[in-house]
Coordinates of C-alpha atoms and ligand atoms in Angstrom, one line a residue:
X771 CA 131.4 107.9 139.9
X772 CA 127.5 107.9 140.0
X773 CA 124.7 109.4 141.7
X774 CA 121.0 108.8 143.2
X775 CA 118.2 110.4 143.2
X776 CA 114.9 109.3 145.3
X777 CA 111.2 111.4 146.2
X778 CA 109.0 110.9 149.0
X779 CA 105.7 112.2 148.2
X780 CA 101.8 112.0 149.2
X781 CA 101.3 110.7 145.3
X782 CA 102.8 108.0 143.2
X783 CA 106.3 109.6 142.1
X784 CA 107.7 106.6 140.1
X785 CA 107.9 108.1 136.6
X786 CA 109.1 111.6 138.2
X787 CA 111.8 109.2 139.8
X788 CA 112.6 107.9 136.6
X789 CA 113.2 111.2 134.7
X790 CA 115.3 112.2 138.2
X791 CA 117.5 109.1 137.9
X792 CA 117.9 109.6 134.0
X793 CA 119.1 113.2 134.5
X794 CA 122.3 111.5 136.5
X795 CA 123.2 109.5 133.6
X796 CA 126.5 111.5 132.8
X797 CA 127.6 110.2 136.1
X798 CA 127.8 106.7 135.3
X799 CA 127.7 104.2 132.6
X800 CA 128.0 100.8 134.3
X801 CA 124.5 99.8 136.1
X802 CA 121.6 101.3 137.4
X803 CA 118.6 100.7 139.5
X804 CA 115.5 101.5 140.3
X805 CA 113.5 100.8 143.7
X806 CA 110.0 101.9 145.4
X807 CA 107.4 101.8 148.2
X808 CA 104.3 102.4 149.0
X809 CA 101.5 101.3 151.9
X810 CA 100.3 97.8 149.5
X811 CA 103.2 96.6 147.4
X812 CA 105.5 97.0 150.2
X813 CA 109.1 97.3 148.5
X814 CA 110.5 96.4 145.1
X815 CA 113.7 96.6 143.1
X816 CA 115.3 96.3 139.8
X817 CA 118.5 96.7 138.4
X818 CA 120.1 96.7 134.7
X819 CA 123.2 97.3 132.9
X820 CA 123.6 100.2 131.4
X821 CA 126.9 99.7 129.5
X822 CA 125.7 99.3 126.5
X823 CA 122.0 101.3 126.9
X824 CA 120.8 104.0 128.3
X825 CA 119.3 104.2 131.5
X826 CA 115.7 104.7 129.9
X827 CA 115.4 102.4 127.5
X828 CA 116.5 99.8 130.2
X829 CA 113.5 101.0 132.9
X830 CA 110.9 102.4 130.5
X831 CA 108.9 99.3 130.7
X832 CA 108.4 99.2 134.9
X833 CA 107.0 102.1 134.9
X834 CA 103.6 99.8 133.5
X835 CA 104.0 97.6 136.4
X836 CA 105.9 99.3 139.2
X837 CA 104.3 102.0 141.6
X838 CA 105.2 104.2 144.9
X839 CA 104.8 106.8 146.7
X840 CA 108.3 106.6 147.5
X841 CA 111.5 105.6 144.9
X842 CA 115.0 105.8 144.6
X843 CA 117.3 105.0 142.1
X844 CA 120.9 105.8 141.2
X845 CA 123.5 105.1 138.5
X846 CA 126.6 103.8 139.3
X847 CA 130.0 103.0 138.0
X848 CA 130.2 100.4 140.5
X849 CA 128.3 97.8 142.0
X850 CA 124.8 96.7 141.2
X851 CA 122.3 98.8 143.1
X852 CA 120.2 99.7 145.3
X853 CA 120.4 96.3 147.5
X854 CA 117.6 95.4 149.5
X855 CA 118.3 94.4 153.2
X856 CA 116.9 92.5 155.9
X857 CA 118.8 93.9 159.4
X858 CA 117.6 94.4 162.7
X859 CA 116.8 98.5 161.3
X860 CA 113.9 96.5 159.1
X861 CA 113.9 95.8 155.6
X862 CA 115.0 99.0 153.5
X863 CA 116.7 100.0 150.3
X864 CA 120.2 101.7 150.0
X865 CA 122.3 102.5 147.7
X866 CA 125.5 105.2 147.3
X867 CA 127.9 107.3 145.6
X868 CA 131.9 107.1 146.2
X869 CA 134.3 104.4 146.9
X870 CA 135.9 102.6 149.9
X871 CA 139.3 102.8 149.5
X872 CA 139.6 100.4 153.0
X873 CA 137.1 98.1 151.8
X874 CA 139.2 94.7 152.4
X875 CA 140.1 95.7 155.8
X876 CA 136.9 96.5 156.7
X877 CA 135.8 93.1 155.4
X878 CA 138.4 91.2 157.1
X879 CA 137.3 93.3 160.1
X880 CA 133.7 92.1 160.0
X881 CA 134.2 88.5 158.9
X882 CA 136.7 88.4 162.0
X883 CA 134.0 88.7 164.5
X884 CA 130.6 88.7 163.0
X885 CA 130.0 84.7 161.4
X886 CA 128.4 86.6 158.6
X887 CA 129.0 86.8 154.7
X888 CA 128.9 88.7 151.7
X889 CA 126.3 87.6 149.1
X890 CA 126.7 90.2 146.6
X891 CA 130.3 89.4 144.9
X892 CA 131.3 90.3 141.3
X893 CA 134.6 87.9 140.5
X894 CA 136.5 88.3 143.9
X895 CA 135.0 92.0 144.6
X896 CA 132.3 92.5 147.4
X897 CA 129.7 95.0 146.6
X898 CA 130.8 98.1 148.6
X899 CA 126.8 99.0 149.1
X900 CA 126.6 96.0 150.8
X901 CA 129.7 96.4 152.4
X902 CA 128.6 99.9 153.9
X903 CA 124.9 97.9 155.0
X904 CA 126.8 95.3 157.1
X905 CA 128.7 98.7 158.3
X906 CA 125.3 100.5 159.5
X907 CA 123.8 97.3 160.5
X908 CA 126.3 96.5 163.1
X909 CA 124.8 99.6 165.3
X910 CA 121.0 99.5 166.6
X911 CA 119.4 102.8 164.5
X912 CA 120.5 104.1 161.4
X913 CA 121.7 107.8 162.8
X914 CA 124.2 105.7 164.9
X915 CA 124.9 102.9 161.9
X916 CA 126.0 105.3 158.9
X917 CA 127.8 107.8 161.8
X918 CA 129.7 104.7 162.0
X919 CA 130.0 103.8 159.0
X920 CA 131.2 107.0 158.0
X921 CA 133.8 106.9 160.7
X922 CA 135.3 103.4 159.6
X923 CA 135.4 104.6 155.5
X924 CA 138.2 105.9 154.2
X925 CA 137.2 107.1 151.0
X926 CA 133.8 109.0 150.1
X927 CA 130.7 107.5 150.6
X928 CA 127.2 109.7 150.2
X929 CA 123.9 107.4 151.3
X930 CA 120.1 107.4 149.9
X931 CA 118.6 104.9 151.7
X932 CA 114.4 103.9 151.2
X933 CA 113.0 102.3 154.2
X934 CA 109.8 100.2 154.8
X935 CA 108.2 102.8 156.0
X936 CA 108.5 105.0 153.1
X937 CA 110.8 107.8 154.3
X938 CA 114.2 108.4 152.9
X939 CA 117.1 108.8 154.9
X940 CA 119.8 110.7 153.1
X941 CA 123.4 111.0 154.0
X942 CA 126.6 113.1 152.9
X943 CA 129.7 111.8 152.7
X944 CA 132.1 112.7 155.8
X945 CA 133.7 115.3 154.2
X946 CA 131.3 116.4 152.0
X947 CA 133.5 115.5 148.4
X948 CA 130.1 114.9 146.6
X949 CA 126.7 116.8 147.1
X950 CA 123.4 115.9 148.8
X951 CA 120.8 118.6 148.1
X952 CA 117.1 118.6 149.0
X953 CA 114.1 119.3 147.2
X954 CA 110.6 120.6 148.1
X955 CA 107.6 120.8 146.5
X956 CA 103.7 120.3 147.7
X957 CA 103.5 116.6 147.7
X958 CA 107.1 115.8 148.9
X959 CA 110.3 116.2 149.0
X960 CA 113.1 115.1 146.7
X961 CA 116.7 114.2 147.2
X962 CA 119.3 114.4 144.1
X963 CA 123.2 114.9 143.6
X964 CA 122.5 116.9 140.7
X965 CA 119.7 119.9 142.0
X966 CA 118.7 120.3 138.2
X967 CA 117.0 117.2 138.4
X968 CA 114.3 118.3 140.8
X969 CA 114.2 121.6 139.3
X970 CA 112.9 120.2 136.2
X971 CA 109.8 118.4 137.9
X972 CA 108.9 121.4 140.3
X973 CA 111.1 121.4 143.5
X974 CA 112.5 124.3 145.1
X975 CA 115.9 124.0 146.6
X976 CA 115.3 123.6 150.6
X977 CA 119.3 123.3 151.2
X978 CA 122.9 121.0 150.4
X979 CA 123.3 118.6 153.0
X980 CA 126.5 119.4 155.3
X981 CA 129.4 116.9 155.3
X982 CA 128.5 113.8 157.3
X983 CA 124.9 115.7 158.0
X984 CA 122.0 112.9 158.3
X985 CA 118.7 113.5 157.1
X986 CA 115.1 111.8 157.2
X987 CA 112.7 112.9 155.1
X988 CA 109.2 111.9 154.7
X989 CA 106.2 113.7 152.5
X990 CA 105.6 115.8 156.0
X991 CA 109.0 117.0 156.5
X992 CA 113.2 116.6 157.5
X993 CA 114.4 115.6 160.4
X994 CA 117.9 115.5 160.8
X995 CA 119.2 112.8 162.4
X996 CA 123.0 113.6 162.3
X997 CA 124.0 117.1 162.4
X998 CA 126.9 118.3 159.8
X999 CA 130.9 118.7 160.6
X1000 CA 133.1 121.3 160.4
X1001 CA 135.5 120.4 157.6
X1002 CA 134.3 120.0 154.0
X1003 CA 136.5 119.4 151.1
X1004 CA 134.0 119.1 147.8
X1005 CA 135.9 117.8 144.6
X1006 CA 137.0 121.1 142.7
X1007 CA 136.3 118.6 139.3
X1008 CA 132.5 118.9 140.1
X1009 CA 133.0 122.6 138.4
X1010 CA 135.8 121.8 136.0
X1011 CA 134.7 118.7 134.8
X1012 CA 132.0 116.3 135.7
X1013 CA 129.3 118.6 136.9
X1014 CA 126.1 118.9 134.9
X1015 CA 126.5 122.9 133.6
X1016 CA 123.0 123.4 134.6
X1017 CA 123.8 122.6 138.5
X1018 CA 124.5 124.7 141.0
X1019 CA 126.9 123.1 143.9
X1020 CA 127.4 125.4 147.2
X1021 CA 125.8 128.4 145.5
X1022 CA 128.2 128.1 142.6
X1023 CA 126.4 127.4 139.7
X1024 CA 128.7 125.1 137.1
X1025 CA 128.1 126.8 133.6
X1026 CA 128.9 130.5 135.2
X1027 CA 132.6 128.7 136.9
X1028 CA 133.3 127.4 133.3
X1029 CA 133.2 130.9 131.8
X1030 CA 135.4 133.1 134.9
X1031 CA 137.4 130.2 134.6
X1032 CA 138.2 130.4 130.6
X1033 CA 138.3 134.4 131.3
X1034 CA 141.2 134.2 134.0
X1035 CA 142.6 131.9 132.0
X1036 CA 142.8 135.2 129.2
X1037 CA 143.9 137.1 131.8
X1038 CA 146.6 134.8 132.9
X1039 CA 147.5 134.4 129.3
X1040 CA 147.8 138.0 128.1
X1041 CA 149.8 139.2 131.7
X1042 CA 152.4 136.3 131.3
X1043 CA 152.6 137.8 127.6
X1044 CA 151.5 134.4 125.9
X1045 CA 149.6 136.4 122.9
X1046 CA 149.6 134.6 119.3
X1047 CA 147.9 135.5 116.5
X1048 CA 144.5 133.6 116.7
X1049 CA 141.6 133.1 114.2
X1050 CA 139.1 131.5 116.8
X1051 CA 139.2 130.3 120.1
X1052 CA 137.0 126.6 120.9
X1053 CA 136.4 124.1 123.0
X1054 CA 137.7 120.0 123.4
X1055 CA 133.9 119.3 123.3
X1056 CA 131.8 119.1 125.6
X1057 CA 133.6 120.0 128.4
X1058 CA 135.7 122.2 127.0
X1059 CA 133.3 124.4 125.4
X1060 CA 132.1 127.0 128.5
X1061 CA 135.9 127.2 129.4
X1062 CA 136.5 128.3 125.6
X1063 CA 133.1 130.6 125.5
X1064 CA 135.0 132.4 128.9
X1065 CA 138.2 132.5 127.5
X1066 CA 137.0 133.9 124.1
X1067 CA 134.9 136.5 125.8
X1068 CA 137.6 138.1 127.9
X1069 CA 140.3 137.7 125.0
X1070 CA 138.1 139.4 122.0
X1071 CA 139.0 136.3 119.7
X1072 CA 135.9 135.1 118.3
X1073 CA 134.5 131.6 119.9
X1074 CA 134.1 128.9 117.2
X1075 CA 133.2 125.2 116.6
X1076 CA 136.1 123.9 114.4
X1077 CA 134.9 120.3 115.3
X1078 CA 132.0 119.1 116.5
X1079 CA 130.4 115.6 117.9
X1080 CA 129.0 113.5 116.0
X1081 CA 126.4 112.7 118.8
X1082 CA 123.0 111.6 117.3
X1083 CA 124.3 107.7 116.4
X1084 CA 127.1 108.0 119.2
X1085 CA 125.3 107.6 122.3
X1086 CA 127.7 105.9 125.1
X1087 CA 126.0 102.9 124.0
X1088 CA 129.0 101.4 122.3
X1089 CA 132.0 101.9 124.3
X1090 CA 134.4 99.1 124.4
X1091 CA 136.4 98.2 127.1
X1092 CA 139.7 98.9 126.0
X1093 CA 141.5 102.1 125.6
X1094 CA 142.5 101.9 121.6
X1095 CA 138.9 100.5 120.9
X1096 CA 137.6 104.0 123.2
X1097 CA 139.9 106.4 121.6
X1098 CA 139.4 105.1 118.2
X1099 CA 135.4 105.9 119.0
X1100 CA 136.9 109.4 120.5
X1101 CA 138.2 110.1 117.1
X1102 CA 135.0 109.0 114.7
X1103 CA 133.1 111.0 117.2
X1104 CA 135.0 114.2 116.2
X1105 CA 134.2 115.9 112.5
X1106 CA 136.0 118.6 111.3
X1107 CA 135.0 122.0 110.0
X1108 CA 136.9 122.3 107.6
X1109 CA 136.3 125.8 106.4
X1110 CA 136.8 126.9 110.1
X1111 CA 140.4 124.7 110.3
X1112 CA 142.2 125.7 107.2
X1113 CA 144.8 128.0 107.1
X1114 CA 143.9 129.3 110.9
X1115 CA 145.5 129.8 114.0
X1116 CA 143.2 128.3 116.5
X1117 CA 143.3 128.0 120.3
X1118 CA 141.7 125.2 122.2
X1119 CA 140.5 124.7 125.6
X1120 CA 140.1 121.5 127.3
X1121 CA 138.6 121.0 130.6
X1122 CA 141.9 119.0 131.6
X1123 CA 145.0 117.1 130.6
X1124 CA 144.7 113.1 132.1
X1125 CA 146.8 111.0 130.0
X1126 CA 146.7 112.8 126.8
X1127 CA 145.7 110.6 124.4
X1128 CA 142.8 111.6 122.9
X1129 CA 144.0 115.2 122.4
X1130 CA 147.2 114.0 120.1
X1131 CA 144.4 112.6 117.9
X1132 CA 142.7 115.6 118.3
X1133 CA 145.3 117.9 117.0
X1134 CA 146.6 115.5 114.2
X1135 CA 143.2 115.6 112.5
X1136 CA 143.6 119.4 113.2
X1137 CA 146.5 119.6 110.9
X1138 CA 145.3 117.0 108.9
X1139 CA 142.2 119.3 107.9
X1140 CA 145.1 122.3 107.6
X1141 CA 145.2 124.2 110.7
X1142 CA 148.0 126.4 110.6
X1143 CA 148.9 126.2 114.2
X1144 CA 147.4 124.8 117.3
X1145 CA 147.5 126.2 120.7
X1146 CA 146.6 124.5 123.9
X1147 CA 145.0 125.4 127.2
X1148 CA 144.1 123.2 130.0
X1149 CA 141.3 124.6 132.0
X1150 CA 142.7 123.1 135.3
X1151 CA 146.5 122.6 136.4
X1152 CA 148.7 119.8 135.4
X1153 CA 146.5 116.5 137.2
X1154 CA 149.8 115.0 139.3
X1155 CA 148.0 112.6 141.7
X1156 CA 145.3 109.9 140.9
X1157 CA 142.1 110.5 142.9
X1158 CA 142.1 108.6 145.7
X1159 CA 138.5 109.9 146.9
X1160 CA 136.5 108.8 144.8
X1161 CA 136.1 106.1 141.8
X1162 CA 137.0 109.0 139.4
X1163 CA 137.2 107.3 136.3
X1164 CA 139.6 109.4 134.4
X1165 CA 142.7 108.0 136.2
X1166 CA 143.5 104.6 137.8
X1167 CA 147.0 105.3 139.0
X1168 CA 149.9 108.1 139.2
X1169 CA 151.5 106.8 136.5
X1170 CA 148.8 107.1 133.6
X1171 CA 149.0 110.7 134.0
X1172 CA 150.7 112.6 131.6
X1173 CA 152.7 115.1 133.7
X1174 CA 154.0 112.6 135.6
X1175 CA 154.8 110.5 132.8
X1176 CA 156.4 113.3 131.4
X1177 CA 158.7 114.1 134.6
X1178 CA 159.6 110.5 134.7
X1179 CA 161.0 110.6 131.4
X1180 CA 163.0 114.1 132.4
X1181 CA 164.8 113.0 135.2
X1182 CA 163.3 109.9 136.7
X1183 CA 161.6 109.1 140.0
X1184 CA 163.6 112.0 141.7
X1185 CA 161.3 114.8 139.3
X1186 CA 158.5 113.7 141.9
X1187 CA 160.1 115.7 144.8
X1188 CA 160.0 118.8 142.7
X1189 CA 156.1 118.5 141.4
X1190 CA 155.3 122.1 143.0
X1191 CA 157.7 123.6 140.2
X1192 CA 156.7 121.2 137.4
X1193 CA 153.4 122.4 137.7
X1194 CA 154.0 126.8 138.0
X1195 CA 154.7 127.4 134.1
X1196 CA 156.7 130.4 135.7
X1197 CA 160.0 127.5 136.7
X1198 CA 162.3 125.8 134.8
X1199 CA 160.9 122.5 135.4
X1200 CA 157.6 124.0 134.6
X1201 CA 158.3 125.4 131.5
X1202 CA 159.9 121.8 130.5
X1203 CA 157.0 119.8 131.2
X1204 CA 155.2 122.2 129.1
X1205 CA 157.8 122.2 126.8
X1206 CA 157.8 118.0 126.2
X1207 CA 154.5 118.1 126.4
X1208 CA 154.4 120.3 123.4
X1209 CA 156.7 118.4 121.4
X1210 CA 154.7 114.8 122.2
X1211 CA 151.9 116.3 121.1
X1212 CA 152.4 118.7 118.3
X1213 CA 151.1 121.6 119.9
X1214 CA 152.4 125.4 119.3
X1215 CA 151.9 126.0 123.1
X1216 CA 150.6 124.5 125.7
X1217 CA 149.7 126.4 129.5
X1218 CA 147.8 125.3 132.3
X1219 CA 145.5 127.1 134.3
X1220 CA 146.6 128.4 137.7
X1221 CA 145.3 126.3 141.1
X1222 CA 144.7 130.1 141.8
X1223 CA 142.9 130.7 139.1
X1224 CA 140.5 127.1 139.1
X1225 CA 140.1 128.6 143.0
X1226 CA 139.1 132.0 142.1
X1227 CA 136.6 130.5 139.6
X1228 CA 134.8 128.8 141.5
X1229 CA 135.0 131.4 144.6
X1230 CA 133.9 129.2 147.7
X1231 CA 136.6 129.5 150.6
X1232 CA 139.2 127.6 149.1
X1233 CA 139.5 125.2 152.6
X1234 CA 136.5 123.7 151.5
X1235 CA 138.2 122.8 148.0
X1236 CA 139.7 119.2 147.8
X1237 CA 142.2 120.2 145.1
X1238 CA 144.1 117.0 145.9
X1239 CA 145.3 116.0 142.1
X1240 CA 146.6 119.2 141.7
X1241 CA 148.3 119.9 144.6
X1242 CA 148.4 116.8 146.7
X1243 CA 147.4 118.5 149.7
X1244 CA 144.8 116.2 151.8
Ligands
SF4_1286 S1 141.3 114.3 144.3 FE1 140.5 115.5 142.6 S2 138.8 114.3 141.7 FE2 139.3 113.4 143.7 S3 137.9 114.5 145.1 FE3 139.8 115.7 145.1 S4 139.5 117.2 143.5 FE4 137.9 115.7 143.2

């Protein structure tokens, strides 16, 4: 994943770029970058790793020695960026969110008939950013270049691109998976995934960029330069999961979805006739937690913190790169409240069930700090297909996933024609995957929301969902 962020503006913006960049930070924890413009220093760029600090520490000190009137900068999971170019559209700045899921055909393509290169290669990988420059290079504007672009992609990329002329041209992906949304305030405009971010230094939402829609933007004004499509399909997760709560994606505002989304899940709970004595109803935390808050609301059980992070030595800084190292870090994170734990009947909510792991630890220090029982909810339904959208961290293939796991071991690779009924609760196979799942994990129950209910929640025309690793439907 990632995100970008960039201002054009009638002053110098750089530190206001800074704070818009560090406000994406829960998008990414690989590299970021930082780059600018204006009239005399023409353009300039830096990029750090972020793995193992944050993204201020790492940029505080430019802001003594770098300036513009225009900036961009992005965190990214990926590939170092922004890259500067040199292409017959001038010398400019780009950088994007998403993944090309074609990218070695469309390198093969190129190299094929263009007698170019790639410069910017980690191990055998080619920097997809540059990848998706030689893309919109190979056309003579960029309106026509990232149309292009976006046509050869398959995959999700969105665009923020800073050209030597100081305007910003932004761009959302084809099918609008991620958001673009535009900023306004007296000295410029501002362009951010994440609309909190401009919020916080003064900007008033202008609009959300359609899918595939082209913009350029300068202090004066936007020009569109592509106009948006028809079809849209924004990641559901954006609300269940990886959304900043205090953002607000296609009027929907994240923290409100979390709560309706906890409450249905009551509902759903208490008509299916799932009621067990409960002390307290919380949250797998963060994410959890406003899923909880919902579900504790509608239910009447009070909401409380039987663990909490230990955050204020815990920043991502240290995060190792294998999985045992990660969930051992999971675990130290997590401290119990012990006088909340013992001898209670507790109910959980996590915003969803990937591979699992972490939440057996979870409940083992549960009953270790004398829970009496330990319920289960998953605030979205069973995840059966790996994202192929996007560079969605939280699953590489099918088969880390739990539920699938889980089917495998029940009756093999033929369970995978019946993953409609392993995910109602309401079959037979359903009520067995929740069943195993139960017993891996030590749980009392275990239920899923409803793709109804995740819909309902977040309340857009579900045809402009992508609710792809639920469902599987394209
Ligand atoms: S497959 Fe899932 S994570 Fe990927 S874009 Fe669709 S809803 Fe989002």
């Amino acid at each position: 994943m990632g995100g970008f962020f960039g201002i054009t503006s009638r002053q110098d913006c750089l530190l206001d770029v800074f704070f818009g960049v560090d406000y994406h930070s829960h998008l990414g924890t690989r590299v970021a970058g930082l780059a600018s413009w204006d009239p005399e220093a023409g353009l300039q760029r830096k990029i750090h790793d972020i793995s193992n600090a944050p993204f201020r520490t790492k940029f505080e000190h430019l802001l003594d020695t770098m300036r513009g009137t225009s900036a961009i900068g992005c965190i990214s999971d990926q590939d170092p960026q922004p890259l500067q170019i040199r292409s017959n559209q001038g010398n400019y700045l780009i950088c994007m969110t998403g993944v090309i899921t074609n990218a070695e055909a469309l390198i093969d393509q190129y190299l094929s008939f263009s007698g170019g290169h790639f410069a910017s290669i980690n191990g055998d990988r080619i920097n997809q950013t540059e990848l998706l420059s030689a893309l919109i290079n190979q056309k003579s504007d960029f309106a026509e270049g990232i149309r292009f672009a976006q046509k050869s992609i398959e995959g999700t990329a969105s665009i923020l691109i800073l050209t030597d002329r100081g305007t910003l041209i932004a761009a959302r992906d084809r099918l609008g998976r991620l958001p673009v949304e535009i900023g306004k305030r007296e000295d410029g405009y501002a362009v951010a995934f994440e609309s909190f971010a401009f919020h916080k230094l003064g900007f008033e939402d202008v609009c959300e960029l359609g899918p595939g829609e082209v913009v350029e933007i300068s202090p004066d004004g936007l020009t569109q330069l592509v106009p948006p499509g028809k079809k849209k399909k924004i990641c559901s997760f954006l609300w269940s999961y990886y959304g900043y709560p205090t953002s607000t994606y296609e009027g929907v505002n994240v923290e409100e979805m979390r709560y309706r989304n906890g409450a249905i899940m009551a509902d759903n709970d208490r008509e299916a006739g799932r009621i067990v004595p409960l002390d307290y109803i919380g949250g797998v935390p963060d994410s959890g937690t406003p899923h909880a808050i919902g579900y504790a609301n509608r239910s009447g059980v009070p909401f409380a913190r039987a663990f909490i992070k230990y955050t204020p030595t815990w920043s991502r800084s240290f995060m190792p790169s294998n999985q045992k190292d990660r969930d051992k870090i999971a675990k130290m994170k997590q401290i119990a409240v012990k006088e909340l734990i013992k001898d209670k009947n507790l109910l959980f909510v996590d915003d969803s069930i990937v591979r699992g792991t972490q939440l057996k630890e979870t409940v083992e220090f549960l009953y270790e700090s004398g829970a009496k029982s330990v319920h289960m909810r998953s605030a979205c339904p069973p995840i059966m297909y790996a994202c192929k959208y996007l560079n969605f961290s939280r699953s590489n293939s099918d088969l880390e996933l739990i539920a699938r796991r889980v089917i495998l071991e029940l009756e093999g690779e033929e369970g995978f024609q019946h993953i409609d009924e392993y995910s109602d609760g309401t079959t037979e196979r359903g009520r067995k995957l929740r069943e195993t799942i139960c017993e891996k994990f030590h749980f009392d129950s275990l239920e899923f929301q409803s793709l109804e209910g995740v819909v309902k929640a977040i309340g857009i025309n579900p045809c402009d969902l992508c609710t792809y690793c639920w469902n599987g439907k394209e």
